CSV table of C-alpha atoms in Angstrom, one decimal:
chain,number,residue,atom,x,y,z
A,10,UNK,CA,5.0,8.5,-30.9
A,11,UNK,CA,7.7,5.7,-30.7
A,12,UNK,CA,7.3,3.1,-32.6
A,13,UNK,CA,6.7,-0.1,-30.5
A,14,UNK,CA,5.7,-3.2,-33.3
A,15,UNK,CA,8.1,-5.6,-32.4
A,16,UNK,CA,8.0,-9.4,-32.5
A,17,UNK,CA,9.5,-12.6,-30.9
A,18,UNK,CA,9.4,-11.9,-27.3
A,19,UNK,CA,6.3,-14.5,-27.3
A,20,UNK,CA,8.6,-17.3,-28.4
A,21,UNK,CA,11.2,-15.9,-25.5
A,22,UNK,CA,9.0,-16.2,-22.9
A,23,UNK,CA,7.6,-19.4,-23.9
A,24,UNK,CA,11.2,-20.9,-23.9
A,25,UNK,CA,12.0,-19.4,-20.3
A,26,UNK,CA,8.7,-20.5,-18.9
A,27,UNK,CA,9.2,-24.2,-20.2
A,28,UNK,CA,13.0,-24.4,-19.0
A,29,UNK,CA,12.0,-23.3,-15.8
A,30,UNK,CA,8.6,-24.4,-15.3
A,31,UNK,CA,7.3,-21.1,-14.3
A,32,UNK,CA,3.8,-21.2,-13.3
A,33,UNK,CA,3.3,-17.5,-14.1
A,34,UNK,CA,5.2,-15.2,-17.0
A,35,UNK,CA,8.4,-13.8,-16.9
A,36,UNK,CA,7.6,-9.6,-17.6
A,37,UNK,CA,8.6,-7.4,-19.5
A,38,UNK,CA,9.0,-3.4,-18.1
A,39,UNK,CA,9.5,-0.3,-20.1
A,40,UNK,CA,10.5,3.0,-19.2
A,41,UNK,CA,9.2,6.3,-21.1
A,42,UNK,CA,10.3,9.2,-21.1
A,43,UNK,CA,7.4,11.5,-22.7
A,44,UNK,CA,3.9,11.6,-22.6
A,45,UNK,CA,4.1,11.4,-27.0
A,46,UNK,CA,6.0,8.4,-26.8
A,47,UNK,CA,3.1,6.6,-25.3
A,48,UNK,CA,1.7,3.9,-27.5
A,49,UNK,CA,-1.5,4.0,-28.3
A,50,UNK,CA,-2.5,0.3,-28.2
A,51,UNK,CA,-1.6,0.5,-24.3
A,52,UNK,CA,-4.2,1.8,-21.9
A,53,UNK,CA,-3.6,3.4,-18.7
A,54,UNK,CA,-4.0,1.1,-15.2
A,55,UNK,CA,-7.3,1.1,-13.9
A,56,UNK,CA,-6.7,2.3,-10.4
A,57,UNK,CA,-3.6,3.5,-8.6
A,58,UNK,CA,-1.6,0.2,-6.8
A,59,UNK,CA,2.1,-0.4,-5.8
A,60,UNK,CA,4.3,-0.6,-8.6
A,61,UNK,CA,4.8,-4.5,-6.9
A,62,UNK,CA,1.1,-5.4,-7.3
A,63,UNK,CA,1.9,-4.2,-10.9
A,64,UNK,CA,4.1,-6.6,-11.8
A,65,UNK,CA,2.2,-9.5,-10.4
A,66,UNK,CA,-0.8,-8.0,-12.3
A,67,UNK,CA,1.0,-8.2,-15.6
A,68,UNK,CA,2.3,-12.1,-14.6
A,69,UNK,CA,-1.3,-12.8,-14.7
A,70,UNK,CA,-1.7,-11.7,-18.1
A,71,UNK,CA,-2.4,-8.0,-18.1
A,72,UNK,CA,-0.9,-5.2,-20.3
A,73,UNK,CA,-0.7,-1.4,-19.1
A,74,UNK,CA,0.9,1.6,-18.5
A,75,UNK,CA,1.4,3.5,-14.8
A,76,UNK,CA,2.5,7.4,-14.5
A,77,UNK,CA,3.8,8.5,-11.3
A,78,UNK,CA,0.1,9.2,-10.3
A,79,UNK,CA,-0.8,5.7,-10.6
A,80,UNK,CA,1.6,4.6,-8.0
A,81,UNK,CA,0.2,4.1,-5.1
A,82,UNK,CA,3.7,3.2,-3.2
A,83,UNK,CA,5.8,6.3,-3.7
A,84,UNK,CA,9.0,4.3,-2.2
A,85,UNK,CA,8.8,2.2,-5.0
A,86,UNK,CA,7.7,4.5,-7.2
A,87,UNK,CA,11.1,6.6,-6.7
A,88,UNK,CA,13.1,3.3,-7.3
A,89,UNK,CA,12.1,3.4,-10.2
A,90,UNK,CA,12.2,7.2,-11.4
A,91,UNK,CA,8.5,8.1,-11.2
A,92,UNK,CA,8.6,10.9,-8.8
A,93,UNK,CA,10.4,11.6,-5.3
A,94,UNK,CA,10.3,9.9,-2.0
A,95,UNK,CA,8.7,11.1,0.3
A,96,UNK,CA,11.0,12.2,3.5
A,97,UNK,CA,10.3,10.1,6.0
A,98,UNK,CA,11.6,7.4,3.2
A,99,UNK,CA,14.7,9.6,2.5
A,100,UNK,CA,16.0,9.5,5.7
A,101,UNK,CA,14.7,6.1,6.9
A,102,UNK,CA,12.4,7.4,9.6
A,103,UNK,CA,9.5,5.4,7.8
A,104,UNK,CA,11.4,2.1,7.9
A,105,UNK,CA,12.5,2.8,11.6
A,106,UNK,CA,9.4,3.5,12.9
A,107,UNK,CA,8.0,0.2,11.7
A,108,UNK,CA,11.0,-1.3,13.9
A,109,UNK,CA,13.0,-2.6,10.8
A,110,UNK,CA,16.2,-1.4,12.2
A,111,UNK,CA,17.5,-0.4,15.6
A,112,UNK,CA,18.5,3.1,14.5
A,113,UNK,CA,18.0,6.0,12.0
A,114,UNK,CA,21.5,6.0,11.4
A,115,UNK,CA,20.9,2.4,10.2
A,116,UNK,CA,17.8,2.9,8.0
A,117,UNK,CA,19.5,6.0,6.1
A,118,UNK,CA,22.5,4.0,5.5
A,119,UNK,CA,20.4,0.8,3.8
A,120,UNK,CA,17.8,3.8,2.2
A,121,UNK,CA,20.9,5.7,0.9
A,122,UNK,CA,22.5,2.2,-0.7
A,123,UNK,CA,19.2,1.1,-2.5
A,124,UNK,CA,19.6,1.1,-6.3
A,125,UNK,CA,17.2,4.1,-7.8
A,126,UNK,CA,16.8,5.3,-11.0
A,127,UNK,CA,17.9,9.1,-11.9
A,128,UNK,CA,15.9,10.0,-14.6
A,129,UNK,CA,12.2,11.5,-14.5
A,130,UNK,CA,10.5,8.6,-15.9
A,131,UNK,CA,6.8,9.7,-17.3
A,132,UNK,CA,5.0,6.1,-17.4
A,133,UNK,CA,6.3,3.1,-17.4
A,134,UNK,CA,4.7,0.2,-19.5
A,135,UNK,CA,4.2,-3.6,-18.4
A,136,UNK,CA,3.4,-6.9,-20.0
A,137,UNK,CA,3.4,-10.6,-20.0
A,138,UNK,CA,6.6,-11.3,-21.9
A,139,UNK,CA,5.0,-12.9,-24.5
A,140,UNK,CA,2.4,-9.5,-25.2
A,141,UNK,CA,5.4,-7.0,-25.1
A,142,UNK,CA,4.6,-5.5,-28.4
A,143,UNK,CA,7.8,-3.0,-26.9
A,144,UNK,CA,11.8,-4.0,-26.1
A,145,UNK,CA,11.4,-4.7,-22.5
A,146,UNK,CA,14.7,-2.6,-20.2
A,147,UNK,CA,13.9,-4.6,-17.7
A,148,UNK,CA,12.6,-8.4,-17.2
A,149,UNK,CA,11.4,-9.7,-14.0
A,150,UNK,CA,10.7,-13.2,-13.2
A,151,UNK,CA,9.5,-14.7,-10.0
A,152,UNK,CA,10.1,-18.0,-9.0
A,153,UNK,CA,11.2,-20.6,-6.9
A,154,UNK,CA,14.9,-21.3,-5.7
A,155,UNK,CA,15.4,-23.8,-8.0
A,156,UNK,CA,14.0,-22.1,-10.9
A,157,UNK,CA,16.2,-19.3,-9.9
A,158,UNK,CA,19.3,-21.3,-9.5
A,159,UNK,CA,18.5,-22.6,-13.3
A,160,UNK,CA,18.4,-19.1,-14.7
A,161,UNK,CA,21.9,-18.0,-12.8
A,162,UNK,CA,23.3,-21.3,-14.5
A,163,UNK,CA,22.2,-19.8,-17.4
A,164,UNK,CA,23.6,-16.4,-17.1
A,165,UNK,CA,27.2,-17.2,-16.5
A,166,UNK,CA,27.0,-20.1,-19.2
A,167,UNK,CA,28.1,-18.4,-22.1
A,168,UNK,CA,31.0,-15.8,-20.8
A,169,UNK,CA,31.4,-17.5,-17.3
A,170,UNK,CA,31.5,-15.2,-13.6
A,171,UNK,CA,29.2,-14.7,-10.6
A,172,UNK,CA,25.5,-13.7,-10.1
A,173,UNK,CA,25.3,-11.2,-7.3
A,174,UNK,CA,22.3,-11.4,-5.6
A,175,UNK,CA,22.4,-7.1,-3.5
A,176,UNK,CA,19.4,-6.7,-1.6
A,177,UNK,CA,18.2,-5.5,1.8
A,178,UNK,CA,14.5,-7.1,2.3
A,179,UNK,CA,13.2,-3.3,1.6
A,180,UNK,CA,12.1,-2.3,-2.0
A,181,UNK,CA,12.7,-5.6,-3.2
A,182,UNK,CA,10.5,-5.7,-6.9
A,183,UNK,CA,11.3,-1.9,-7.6
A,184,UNK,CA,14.9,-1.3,-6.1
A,185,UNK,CA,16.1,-4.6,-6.3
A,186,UNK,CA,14.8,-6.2,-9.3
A,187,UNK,CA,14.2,-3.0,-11.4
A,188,UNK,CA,16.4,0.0,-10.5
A,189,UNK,CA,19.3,-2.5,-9.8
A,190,UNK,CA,19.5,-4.0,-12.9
A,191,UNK,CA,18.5,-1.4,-15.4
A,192,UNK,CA,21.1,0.8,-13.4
A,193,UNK,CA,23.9,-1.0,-13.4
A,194,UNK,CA,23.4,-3.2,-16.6
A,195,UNK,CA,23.9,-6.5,-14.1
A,196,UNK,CA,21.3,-9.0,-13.0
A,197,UNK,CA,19.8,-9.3,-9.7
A,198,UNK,CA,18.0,-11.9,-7.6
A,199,UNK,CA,16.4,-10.5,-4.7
A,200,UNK,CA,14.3,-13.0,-1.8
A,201,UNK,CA,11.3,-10.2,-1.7
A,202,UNK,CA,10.1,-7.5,0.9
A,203,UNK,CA,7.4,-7.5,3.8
A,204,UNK,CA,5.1,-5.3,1.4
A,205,UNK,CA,5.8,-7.2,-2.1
A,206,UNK,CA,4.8,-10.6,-0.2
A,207,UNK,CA,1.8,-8.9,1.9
A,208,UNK,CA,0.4,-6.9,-0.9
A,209,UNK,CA,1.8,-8.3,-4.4
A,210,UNK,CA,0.5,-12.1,-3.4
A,211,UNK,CA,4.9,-13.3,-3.9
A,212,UNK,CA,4.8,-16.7,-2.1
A,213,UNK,CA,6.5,-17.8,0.9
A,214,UNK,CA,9.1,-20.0,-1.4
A,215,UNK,CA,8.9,-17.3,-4.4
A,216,UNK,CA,12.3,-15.6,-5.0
A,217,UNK,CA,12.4,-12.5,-7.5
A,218,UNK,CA,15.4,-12.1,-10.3
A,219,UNK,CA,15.4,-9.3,-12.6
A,220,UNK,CA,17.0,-8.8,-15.5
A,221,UNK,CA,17.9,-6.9,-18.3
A,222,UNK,CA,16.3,-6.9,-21.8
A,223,UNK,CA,19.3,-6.3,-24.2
A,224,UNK,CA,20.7,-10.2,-23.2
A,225,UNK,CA,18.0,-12.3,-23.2
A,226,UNK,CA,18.4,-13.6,-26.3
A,227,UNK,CA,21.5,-14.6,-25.0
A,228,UNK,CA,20.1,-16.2,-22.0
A,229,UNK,CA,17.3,-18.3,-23.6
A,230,UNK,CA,20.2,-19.9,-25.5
A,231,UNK,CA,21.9,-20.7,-22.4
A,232,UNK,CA,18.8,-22.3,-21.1
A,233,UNK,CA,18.2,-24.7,-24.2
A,234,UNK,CA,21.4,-25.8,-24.0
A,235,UNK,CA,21.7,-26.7,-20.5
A,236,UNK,CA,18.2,-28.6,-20.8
């Protein structure tokens, strides 16, 4: 079993929270790889739900893990390298049929760019940001425009740059703010999906960015010294 006792990340998310004013927690996702490495402090989900309704679930307070069986949205749940789409998500017939684009042609070409994890993830842990008792890969927080626009200040304060915000309104917590980042190493900010805002309760004037967890540090400096 890995070992997971690690400290500090309550004092991280208590300094994002108050820079931004978030009104929910930031949270904190882990990948693992093998059934062993589970820890045992962490219990399983309750019921299968969409990796989305996952994440809002741990903003509320809650700490669990999810194997492939316990996602209930197996689009998302490929984003993020807990099994394989399903076909009629592979090629984009799904999306086309629900008249999101005026072709197949068009839906495979957004379905093919979508950021996905290659790796055959066996559960994957979430938490409140100030309960990981883990080092988060990923961090997602969801807020509004302005709290959004606070947190990019924040990430080009130290070395400078852009924040590229690469999304297609499809996939938008597991593709977007998940697969994108831990993928590529870069932050994302995403402005949600029909399914994350119908079924995962993200707000009308909610916005999602999602970032990695090897900077934060680095980031929660930014944000005290820009306050």
């Amino acid at each position: 079993m890995e070992d997971y006792d690690v400290s500090g990340y309550d004092i991280v998310s208590k300094k994002i929270k108050e820079s931004l004013g978030l009104k929910r927690s930031p949270v904190a996702i882990k990948f693992v790889l093998k059934k062993e490495d589970l820890p045992e402090k962490i219990q399983e989900i309750d019921k299968a739900v969409r990796h989305c309704e996952m994440v809002t679930r741990a903003s509320l307070g809650e700490t669990f893990y999810a194997t492939s069986e316990d996602q209930s949205c197996k689009g998302g749940a490929a984003a993020i390298g807990a099994g394989e789409a399903p076909e009629k998500i592979k090629t984009g017939e799904f999306y086309y049929d629900l008249g999101r684009f005026s072709s197949i042609g068009a839906a495979k070409r957004t379905l093919d760019a979508i950021p996905k994890i290659d790796m055959d993830i066996y559960a994957t842990i979430y938490a409140p940001l100030e309960d990981a008792t883990f080092h988060p890969d990923i961090i997602v927080v969801v807020g509004n425009p302005a709290q959004a626009m606070k947190l990019s200040q924040a990430l080009v304060y130290t070395l400078g740059g852009r924040v590229k915000a690469d999304f297609s309104g499809i996939q938008s917590l597991c593709a977007d703010a998940v697969a994108g980042p831990f993928t590529s190493k870069n932050p994302n900010i995403t402005l949600g999906c029909s399914g994350s805002r119908k079924f995962a309760g993200i707000e009308d004037e909610e916005v999602i960015v999602g970032l990695t967890g090897e900077n934060i540090g680095c980031v929660v400096n930014a944000l005290d010294a820009i306050s």
